[in-house]
Coordinates of N, CA and C in Angstrom, one line a residue:
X1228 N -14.2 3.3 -8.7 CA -13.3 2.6 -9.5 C -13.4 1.1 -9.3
X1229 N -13.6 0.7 -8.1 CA -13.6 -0.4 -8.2 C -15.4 -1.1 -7.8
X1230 N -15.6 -2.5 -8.6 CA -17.0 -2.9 -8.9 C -16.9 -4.0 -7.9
X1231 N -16.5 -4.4 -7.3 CA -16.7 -5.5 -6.2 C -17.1 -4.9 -5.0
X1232 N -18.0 -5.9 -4.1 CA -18.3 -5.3 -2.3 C -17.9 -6.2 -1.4
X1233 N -17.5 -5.3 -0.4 CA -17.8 -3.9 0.0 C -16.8 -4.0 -1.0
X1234 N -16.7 -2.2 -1.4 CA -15.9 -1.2 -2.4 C -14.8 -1.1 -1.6
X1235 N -13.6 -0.5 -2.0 CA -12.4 -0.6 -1.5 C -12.4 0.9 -0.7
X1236 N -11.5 1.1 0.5 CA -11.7 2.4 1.0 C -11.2 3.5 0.0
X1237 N -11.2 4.5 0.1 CA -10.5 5.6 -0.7 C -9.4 5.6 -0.2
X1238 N -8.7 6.8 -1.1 CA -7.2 7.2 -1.0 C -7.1 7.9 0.2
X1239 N -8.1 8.6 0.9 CA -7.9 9.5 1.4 C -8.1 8.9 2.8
X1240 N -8.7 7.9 3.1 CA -9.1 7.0 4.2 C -8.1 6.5 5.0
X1241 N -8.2 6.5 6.5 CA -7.0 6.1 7.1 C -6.7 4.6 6.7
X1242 N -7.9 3.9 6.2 CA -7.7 2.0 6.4 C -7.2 1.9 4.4
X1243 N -6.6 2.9 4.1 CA -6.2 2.4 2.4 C -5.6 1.7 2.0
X1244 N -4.0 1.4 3.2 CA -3.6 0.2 2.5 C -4.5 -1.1 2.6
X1245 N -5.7 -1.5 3.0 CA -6.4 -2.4 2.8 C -7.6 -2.7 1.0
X1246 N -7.0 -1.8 0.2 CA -7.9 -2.0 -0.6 C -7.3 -3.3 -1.6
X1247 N -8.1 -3.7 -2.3 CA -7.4 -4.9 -3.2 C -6.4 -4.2 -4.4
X1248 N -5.7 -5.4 -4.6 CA -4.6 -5.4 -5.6 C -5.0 -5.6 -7.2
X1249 N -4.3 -4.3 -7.8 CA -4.8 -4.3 -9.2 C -3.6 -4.8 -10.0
X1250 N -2.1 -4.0 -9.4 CA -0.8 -5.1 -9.8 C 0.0 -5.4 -8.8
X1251 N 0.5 -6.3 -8.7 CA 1.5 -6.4 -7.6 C 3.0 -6.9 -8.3
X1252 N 3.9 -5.9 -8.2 CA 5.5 -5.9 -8.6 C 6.6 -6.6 -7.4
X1253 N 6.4 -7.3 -6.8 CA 7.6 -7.6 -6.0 C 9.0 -7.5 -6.4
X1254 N 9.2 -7.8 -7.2 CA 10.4 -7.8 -7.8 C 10.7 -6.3 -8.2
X1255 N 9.7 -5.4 -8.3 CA 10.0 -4.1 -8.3 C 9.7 -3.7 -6.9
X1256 N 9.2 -3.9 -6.0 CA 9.1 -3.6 -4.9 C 8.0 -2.8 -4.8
X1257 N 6.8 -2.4 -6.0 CA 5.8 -1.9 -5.2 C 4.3 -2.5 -5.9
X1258 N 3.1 -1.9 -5.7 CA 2.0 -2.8 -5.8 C 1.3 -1.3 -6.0
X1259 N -0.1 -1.6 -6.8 CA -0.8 -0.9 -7.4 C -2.3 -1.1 -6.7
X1260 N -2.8 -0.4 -6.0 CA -4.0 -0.7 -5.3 C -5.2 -0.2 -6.2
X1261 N -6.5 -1.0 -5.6 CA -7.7 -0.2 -6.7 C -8.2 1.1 -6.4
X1262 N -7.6 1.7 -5.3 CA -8.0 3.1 -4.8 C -7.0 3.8 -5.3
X1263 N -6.1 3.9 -6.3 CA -5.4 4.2 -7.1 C -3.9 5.0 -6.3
X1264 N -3.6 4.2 -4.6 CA -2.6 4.3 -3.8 C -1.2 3.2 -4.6
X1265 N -0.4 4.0 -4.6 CA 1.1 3.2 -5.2 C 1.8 2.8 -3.9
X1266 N 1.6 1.9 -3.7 CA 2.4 1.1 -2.0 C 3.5 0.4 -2.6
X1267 N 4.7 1.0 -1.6 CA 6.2 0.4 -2.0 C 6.3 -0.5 -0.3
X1268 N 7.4 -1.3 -0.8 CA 7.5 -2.8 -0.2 C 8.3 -1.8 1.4
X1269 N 8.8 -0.6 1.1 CA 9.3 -0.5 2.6 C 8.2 0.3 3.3
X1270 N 6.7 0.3 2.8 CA 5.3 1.0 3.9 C 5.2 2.6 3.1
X1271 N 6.3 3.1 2.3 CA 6.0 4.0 1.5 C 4.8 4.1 0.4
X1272 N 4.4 5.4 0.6 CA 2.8 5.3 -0.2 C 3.2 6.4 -1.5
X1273 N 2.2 6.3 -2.3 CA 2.1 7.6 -3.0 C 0.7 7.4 -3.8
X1274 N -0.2 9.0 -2.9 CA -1.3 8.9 -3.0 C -1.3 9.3 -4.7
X1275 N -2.9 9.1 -4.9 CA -3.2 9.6 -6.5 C -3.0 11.4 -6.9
X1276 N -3.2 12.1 -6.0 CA -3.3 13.6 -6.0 C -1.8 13.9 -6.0
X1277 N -0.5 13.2 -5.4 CA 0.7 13.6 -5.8 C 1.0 13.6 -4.4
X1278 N 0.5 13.5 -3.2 CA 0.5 13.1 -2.0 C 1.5 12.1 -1.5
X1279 N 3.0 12.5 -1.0 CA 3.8 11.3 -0.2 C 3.4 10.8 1.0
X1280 N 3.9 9.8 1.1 CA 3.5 9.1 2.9 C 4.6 8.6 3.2
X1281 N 5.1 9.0 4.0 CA 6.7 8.2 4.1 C 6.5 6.9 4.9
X1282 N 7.3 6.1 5.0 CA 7.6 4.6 5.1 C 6.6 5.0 6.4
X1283 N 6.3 3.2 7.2 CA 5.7 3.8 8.6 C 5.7 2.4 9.0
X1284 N 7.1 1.5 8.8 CA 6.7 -0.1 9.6 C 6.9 0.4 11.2
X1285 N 6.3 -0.6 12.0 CA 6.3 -0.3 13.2 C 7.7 -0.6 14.1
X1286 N 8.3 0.1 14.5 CA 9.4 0.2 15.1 C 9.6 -0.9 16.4
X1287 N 11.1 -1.9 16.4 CA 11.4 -2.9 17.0 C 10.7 -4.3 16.5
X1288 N 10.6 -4.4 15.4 CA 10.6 -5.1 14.7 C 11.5 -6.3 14.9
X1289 N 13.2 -5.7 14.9 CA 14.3 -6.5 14.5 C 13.8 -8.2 14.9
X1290 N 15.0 -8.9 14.0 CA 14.9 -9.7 14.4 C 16.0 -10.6 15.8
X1291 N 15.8 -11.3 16.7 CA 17.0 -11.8 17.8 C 17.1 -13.0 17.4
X1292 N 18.0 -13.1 17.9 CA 18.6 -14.7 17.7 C 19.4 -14.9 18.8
X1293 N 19.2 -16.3 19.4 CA 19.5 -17.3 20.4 C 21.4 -17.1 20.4
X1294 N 21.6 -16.8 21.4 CA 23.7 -16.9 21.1 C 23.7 -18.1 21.5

């Protein structure tokens, strides 16, 4: 699918969210990859075969602040 190198990883690949951007919605909250992965802004995936991925940010994140 995609004509640039290196090629983008596949859908099925553990490194997919790395492939380049075909649209990116912010304002809708999600982005369209060229491995034909639908990535939503909270780490939610949805593969091309109908495949969910549920969210997966890395936990303890939060943010602290100084009292």
């Amino acid at each position: 699918m995609c004509q640039h190198q290196p090629p983008c990883p596949t859908a099925e690949s553990a490194d997919r969210e790395s492939a380049r951007l075909v649209a990116h919605h912010p304002e809708q909250g999600w982005s369209l990859l060229y491995n034909g992965v639908l990535l939503f802004e909270d780490t939610g995936e949805l593969l091309p075969d109908g495949q969910i991925i549920a969210p997966h940010r890395p936990m303890g994140t939060e943010v602290m602040t100084a009292a």
